[in-house]
Amino acid sequence: MKNIASIVANYLLKKTSREERENLADWENRSPQNKAFLKSMEDYWNQTGEEYKLNPRIEIARQRILARMNADQAKQQRLKPISYLLRIAAAAILIVAVAGISVYIANETGFFSQNNWVVVSTDAGQQSKITLPDGTEVWLNAATEVSYCANQDYRRVKLTGEAYFEVEHAPDFPFVVETKDVAIRVLGTKFSVSHYPESKITEASLLTGKITASALQSNENVAIVPGQKIAYDAEIKEFVKTALKGKNHVAWRYGILVFDNESFNDLIQKLERYYAVDFIYEESDFEDIHYTGTLDNLSIEKVLEFINLTIPVAYEIDNKTINLNSK
């Protein structure tokens, strides 16, 4: 069957073929949820007037349409103003409809919903990329969970773990990423955020745009510009701002692990998440040890060999369990 999102798009435009109508009817009759969802897409399509301005997802899509139409601006200016606006609105709603369908289908085939929040997660040793309904792209690192609501009139994401975001620009509808301790507010930008449950630190690194981070348990807040990163320590309730070193903070997207004077415990935690292994060792034997190095798409065996060049350690690999002993 042709992609159902494309069929629904043609249905809203009244351009379906006979085969598409049959496929759509078959899909709609498979479940009450499908029928209800198609009805909601028709409702979006039939919205008029000021309702466009009240729905941020439609406004976001409208702005995306405007950007794409710039190349054809001269032609569009010859249209009557009301015709031009209706075409933009219709195209915007179409994007929202297709995005909504995509999210729905994703829910049916791997995602799960919790109180209207769509939850996406990766296990240790896995990475994933998703596209949110507003067009924002998110890359999830290993052992990460991202949740977002596809139905609310704002853009809000909850994060546990590490993710890289490329946020669709929409000045009137800020995008917020929340960790346990920090809320990060953006407009349109590229940035990464990291906060794992076992850590008291939340980090955010900025490539383009601007972000503002606010502590949830205090009045502390800080803004950064491209080339900077912030780290919030929940224990002392303070932000620290530093300069980025290249693109080390997003190197994991390409299979590269970069360590800059990492404590041995932090090193091991990252390796456990990335390679889906368990290390067994005495923390007291390595408490004063730090590691600096770059591991570029290496197997866990090669990683241990490289680490052993600077940190004398004996290791024994038993399937997914690795025993470490100081030499």
Coordinates of N, CA and C in Angstrom, one line a residue, residues 132-263:
L132 N 9.9 15.4 15.1 CA 8.7 15.8 15.8 C 7.7 16.5 14.9
P133 N 6.5 16.6 15.3 CA 5.4 17.1 14.4 C 5.7 18.5 13.8
D134 N 6.5 19.3 14.5 CA 6.7 20.7 14.0 C 7.9 20.7 13.1
G135 N 8.5 19.5 12.8 CA 9.7 19.5 11.9 C 11.0 19.4 12.6
T136 N 11.0 19.6 13.9 CA 12.3 19.5 14.6 C 12.9 18.1 14.6
E137 N 14.2 18.0 14.3 CA 14.8 16.7 14.3 C 15.6 16.5 15.5
V138 N 15.5 15.2 16.0 CA 16.2 14.9 17.3 C 17.0 13.6 17.1
W139 N 18.2 13.6 17.5 CA 19.1 12.4 17.5 C 19.3 12.0 19.0
L140 N 18.9 10.7 19.3 CA 19.0 10.2 20.6 C 20.3 9.4 20.7
N141 N 21.0 9.6 21.8 CA 22.2 8.8 22.1 C 21.7 7.6 22.8
A142 N 22.7 6.7 23.2 CA 22.3 5.5 23.8 C 21.7 5.7 25.2
A143 N 20.8 4.8 25.6 CA 20.1 4.8 26.9 C 19.5 6.2 27.2
T144 N 18.7 6.6 26.2 CA 18.1 7.9 26.3 C 16.5 7.8 26.1
E145 N 15.8 8.7 26.7 CA 14.3 8.7 26.6 C 13.9 10.2 26.3
V146 N 13.1 10.4 25.3 CA 12.6 11.7 24.9 C 11.1 11.5 24.9
S147 N 10.3 12.4 25.5 CA 8.9 12.4 25.4 C 8.4 13.8 25.0
Y148 N 7.3 13.8 24.2 CA 6.8 15.1 23.8 C 5.3 14.9 23.6
C149 N 4.5 15.9 23.6 CA 3.1 15.9 23.4 C 2.8 16.4 22.0
A150 N 2.1 15.6 21.2 CA 1.8 16.0 19.9 C 0.5 16.8 19.8
N151 N -0.2 16.9 20.9 CA -1.5 17.5 20.8 C -1.6 18.9 21.5
Q152 N -0.7 19.3 22.3 CA -0.8 20.5 23.1 C -0.3 21.7 22.2
D153 N -0.8 22.9 22.7 CA -0.5 24.1 21.9 C 0.8 24.7 22.3
Y154 N 1.8 23.9 22.5 CA 3.2 24.5 22.7 C 4.2 23.3 22.4
R155 N 5.4 23.7 22.3 CA 6.5 22.7 22.0 C 7.3 22.4 23.3
R156 N 7.1 21.3 23.8 CA 7.8 20.9 25.0 C 8.3 19.5 24.9
V157 N 9.5 19.3 25.3 CA 10.1 17.9 25.3 C 10.8 17.7 26.6
K158 N 10.6 16.4 27.1 CA 11.2 16.0 28.3 C 12.4 15.0 28.0
L159 N 13.5 15.2 28.6 CA 14.7 14.4 28.2 C 15.3 13.7 29.4
T160 N 15.6 12.5 29.3 CA 16.5 11.7 30.2 C 17.6 11.1 29.3
G161 N 18.8 11.4 29.5 CA 19.9 10.9 28.7 C 20.6 12.0 27.9
E162 N 20.8 11.7 26.6 CA 21.5 12.7 25.8 C 20.9 12.8 24.4
A163 N 20.7 14.0 23.9 CA 20.2 14.1 22.5 C 20.7 15.4 21.9
Y164 N 20.7 15.4 20.6 CA 21.0 16.6 19.8 C 19.8 17.0 19.0
F165 N 19.5 18.3 19.0 CA 18.3 18.9 18.5 C 18.6 19.9 17.3
E166 N 17.8 19.8 16.3 CA 17.8 20.8 15.2 C 16.4 21.3 15.2
V167 N 16.1 22.5 15.8 CA 14.8 23.0 16.1 C 14.3 23.8 15.0
E168 N 13.0 23.5 14.5 CA 12.4 24.3 13.5 C 12.1 25.7 14.1
H169 N 12.4 26.8 13.4 CA 12.3 28.1 13.8 C 10.8 28.6 13.9
A170 N 10.4 29.1 15.0 CA 9.0 29.6 15.2 C 9.0 30.6 16.3
P171 N 9.3 31.9 16.0 CA 9.5 32.9 17.1 C 8.4 33.0 18.1
D172 N 7.1 32.8 17.7 CA 6.0 32.9 18.6 C 5.7 31.7 19.4
F173 N 6.5 30.6 19.1 CA 6.2 29.3 19.9 C 7.6 28.7 20.3
P174 N 8.1 29.2 21.4 CA 9.4 28.7 21.8 C 9.4 27.2 22.1
F175 N 10.6 26.6 21.9 CA 10.8 25.2 22.1 C 11.5 25.0 23.4
V176 N 11.0 24.1 24.3 CA 11.5 23.9 25.6 C 11.9 22.5 25.8
V177 N 13.2 22.3 26.3 CA 13.6 20.9 26.7 C 13.8 20.9 28.2
E178 N 13.2 19.9 28.8 CA 13.2 19.8 30.3 C 14.0 18.6 30.7
T179 N 15.0 18.7 31.6 CA 15.6 17.6 32.2 C 15.0 17.6 33.7
K180 N 15.6 16.7 34.5 CA 15.1 16.7 35.9 C 15.3 18.0 36.6
D181 N 16.4 18.8 36.3 CA 16.8 19.9 37.0 C 16.7 21.2 36.2
V182 N 16.7 21.2 34.9 CA 16.8 22.4 34.1 C 15.8 22.4 33.0
A183 N 15.3 23.6 32.7 CA 14.5 23.9 31.5 C 15.3 24.7 30.5
I184 N 15.4 24.3 29.3 CA 16.2 25.0 28.2 C 15.3 25.5 27.2
R185 N 15.2 26.8 27.0 CA 14.3 27.5 26.1 C 15.0 28.0 24.8
V186 N 14.5 27.6 23.7 CA 15.1 28.0 22.4 C 14.0 28.5 21.5
L187 N 14.5 29.1 20.4 CA 13.6 29.5 19.3 C 13.8 28.6 18.1
G188 N 14.9 28.8 17.4 CA 15.3 27.9 16.3 C 16.8 27.8 16.3
T189 N 17.3 26.6 16.5 CA 18.7 26.5 16.8 C 19.2 25.0 16.7
K190 N 20.5 24.8 16.8 CA 21.1 23.5 16.9 C 21.9 23.4 18.2
F191 N 21.5 22.4 19.0 CA 22.2 22.3 20.3 C 22.0 20.8 20.8
S192 N 22.8 20.5 21.8 CA 22.7 19.2 22.4 C 22.5 19.4 23.9
V193 N 21.8 18.4 24.5 CA 21.5 18.4 26.0 C 21.8 17.0 26.5
S194 N 22.4 17.0 27.7 CA 22.8 15.7 28.3 C 22.4 15.7 29.8
H195 N 21.7 14.7 30.2 CA 21.4 14.5 31.7 C 21.0 13.1 31.9
Y196 N 21.9 12.3 32.5 CA 21.5 10.9 32.8 C 21.1 10.8 34.3
P197 N 20.3 9.8 34.6 CA 19.8 9.7 36.0 C 20.8 9.6 37.0
E198 N 21.9 9.0 36.7 CA 23.0 8.8 37.7 C 23.9 10.0 37.9
S199 N 23.6 11.1 37.1 CA 24.5 12.2 37.2 C 23.7 13.4 37.8
K200 N 24.5 14.2 38.5 CA 23.9 15.5 39.1 C 24.1 16.7 38.2
I201 N 24.7 16.4 37.0 CA 25.1 17.5 36.1 C 24.1 17.4 34.8
T202 N 23.6 18.6 34.5 CA 22.9 18.8 33.2 C 23.8 19.7 32.3
E203 N 24.1 19.2 31.1 CA 24.9 20.0 30.2 C 24.1 20.4 28.9
A204 N 24.4 21.5 28.4 CA 23.8 22.0 27.1 C 24.9 22.7 26.3
S205 N 25.0 22.3 25.0 CA 26.1 22.8 24.1 C 25.4 23.4 22.9
L206 N 25.8 24.6 22.5 CA 25.1 25.3 21.4 C 26.0 25.5 20.2
L207 N 25.4 25.1 19.0 CA 26.1 25.2 17.7 C 25.7 26.5 17.0
T208 N 24.3 26.7 16.9 CA 23.8 27.9 16.3 C 22.6 28.4 17.1
G209 N 22.3 29.7 16.9 CA 21.1 30.2 17.5 C 21.4 30.7 18.9
K210 N 20.4 30.6 19.8 CA 20.6 31.1 21.2 C 19.7 30.2 22.1
I211 N 20.2 29.9 23.3 CA 19.3 29.2 24.2 C 19.5 29.9 25.6
T212 N 18.4 29.7 26.4 CA 18.4 30.2 27.8 C 18.1 29.0 28.7
A213 N 18.9 28.8 29.7 CA 18.6 27.7 30.6 C 18.2 28.2 32.0
S214 N 17.2 27.6 32.6 CA 16.7 28.0 33.9 C 16.7 26.8 34.8
A215 N 17.2 26.9 36.0 CA 17.1 25.9 37.0 C 15.7 25.8 37.5
L216 N 15.2 24.5 37.6 CA 13.8 24.3 38.1 C 13.6 24.5 39.6
Q217 N 14.7 24.4 40.3 CA 14.6 24.5 41.8 C 15.2 25.8 42.4
S218 N 15.5 26.7 41.5 CA 16.0 28.0 42.0 C 15.8 29.0 40.9
N219 N 16.2 30.3 41.2 CA 16.1 31.3 40.2 C 17.2 31.5 39.3
E220 N 18.2 30.5 39.3 CA 19.3 30.6 38.5 C 19.0 30.5 37.0
N221 N 19.5 31.3 36.2 CA 19.3 31.1 34.7 C 20.5 31.7 34.0
V222 N 20.8 31.3 32.8 CA 21.9 31.7 32.0 C 21.6 31.6 30.5
A223 N 22.1 32.5 29.7 CA 22.0 32.4 28.3 C 23.4 32.1 27.7
I224 N 23.4 31.4 26.6 CA 24.7 31.2 25.9 C 24.5 31.4 24.4
V225 N 25.6 31.6 23.7 CA 25.7 31.9 22.3 C 26.5 30.7 21.7
P226 N 26.4 30.6 20.3 CA 27.1 29.6 19.7 C 28.6 29.5 20.1
G227 N 29.1 28.2 20.3 CA 30.4 28.0 20.7 C 30.6 27.9 22.2
Q228 N 29.5 27.9 22.9 CA 29.6 27.9 24.4 C 28.8 26.6 24.9
K229 N 29.1 26.2 26.1 CA 28.3 25.2 26.7 C 28.1 25.6 28.2
I230 N 27.0 25.0 28.8 CA 26.8 25.3 30.2 C 26.6 23.9 30.9
A231 N 27.0 23.9 32.1 CA 26.8 22.8 33.0 C 26.2 23.2 34.3
Y232 N 25.1 22.6 34.6 CA 24.4 22.9 35.9 C 24.6 21.8 36.9
D233 N 25.1 22.1 38.0 CA 25.3 21.2 39.1 C 24.1 21.3 40.1
A234 N 23.3 20.2 40.1 CA 22.1 20.2 41.0 C 22.4 20.2 42.5
E235 N 23.6 19.8 42.8 CA 24.0 19.7 44.2 C 24.3 21.1 44.8
I236 N 25.0 21.9 44.0 CA 25.4 23.2 44.5 C 24.5 24.3 43.9
K237 N 23.6 23.8 42.9 CA 22.6 24.7 42.3 C 23.3 25.9 41.6
E238 N 24.3 25.6 40.7 CA 25.0 26.7 40.0 C 25.3 26.3 38.6
F239 N 25.3 27.3 37.7 CA 25.6 27.1 36.3 C 27.1 27.5 36.1
V240 N 27.8 26.7 35.2 CA 29.1 27.1 34.8 C 29.1 27.2 33.3
K241 N 29.6 28.3 32.7 CA 29.7 28.5 31.3 C 31.1 28.4 30.8
T242 N 31.3 27.6 29.7 CA 32.7 27.4 29.2 C 32.6 27.4 27.7
A243 N 33.8 27.5 27.0 CA 33.9 27.5 25.6 C 33.9 26.0 25.1
L244 N 33.3 25.8 24.0 CA 33.3 24.4 23.4 C 34.6 24.2 22.7
K245 N 35.0 22.9 22.7 CA 36.2 22.5 22.0 C 35.8 21.7 20.7
G246 N 35.7 22.5 19.6 CA 35.3 21.9 18.4 C 33.9 21.4 18.5
K247 N 33.6 20.2 17.9 CA 32.3 19.6 18.0 C 32.3 18.3 18.7
N248 N 33.2 18.2 19.7 CA 33.3 17.0 20.5 C 32.0 16.6 21.2
H249 N 31.1 17.5 21.5 CA 29.9 17.2 22.2 C 28.9 16.5 21.4
V250 N 29.0 16.5 20.0 CA 28.1 15.8 19.2 C 28.8 14.7 18.4
A251 N 30.1 14.5 18.7 CA 30.8 13.5 17.9 C 30.2 12.1 18.0
W252 N 29.5 11.8 19.1 CA 28.9 10.5 19.3 C 27.9 10.2 18.2
R253 N 27.4 11.2 17.5 CA 26.5 10.9 16.4 C 27.2 10.2 15.3
Y254 N 28.5 10.3 15.2 CA 29.3 9.7 14.1 C 30.1 8.5 14.6
G255 N 29.8 8.0 15.8 CA 30.5 6.9 16.3 C 31.8 7.2 17.0
I256 N 32.0 8.5 17.3 CA 33.3 8.9 17.9 C 33.0 9.3 19.4
L257 N 33.8 8.8 20.3 CA 33.7 9.1 21.7 C 34.9 10.0 22.1
V258 N 34.6 11.2 22.6 CA 35.7 12.1 23.0 C 35.7 12.3 24.5
F259 N 36.9 12.1 25.1 CA 37.0 12.2 26.6 C 38.0 13.3 26.9
D260 N 37.7 14.2 27.7 CA 38.6 15.3 28.1 C 38.7 15.4 29.6
N261 N 39.8 14.7 30.0 CA 40.0 14.6 31.5 C 38.9 14.1 32.3
E262 N 38.2 13.0 31.7 CA 37.1 12.4 32.3 C 37.6 11.5 33.5
S263 N 36.8 11.6 34.6 CA 37.1 10.6 35.7 C 36.9 9.2 35.2

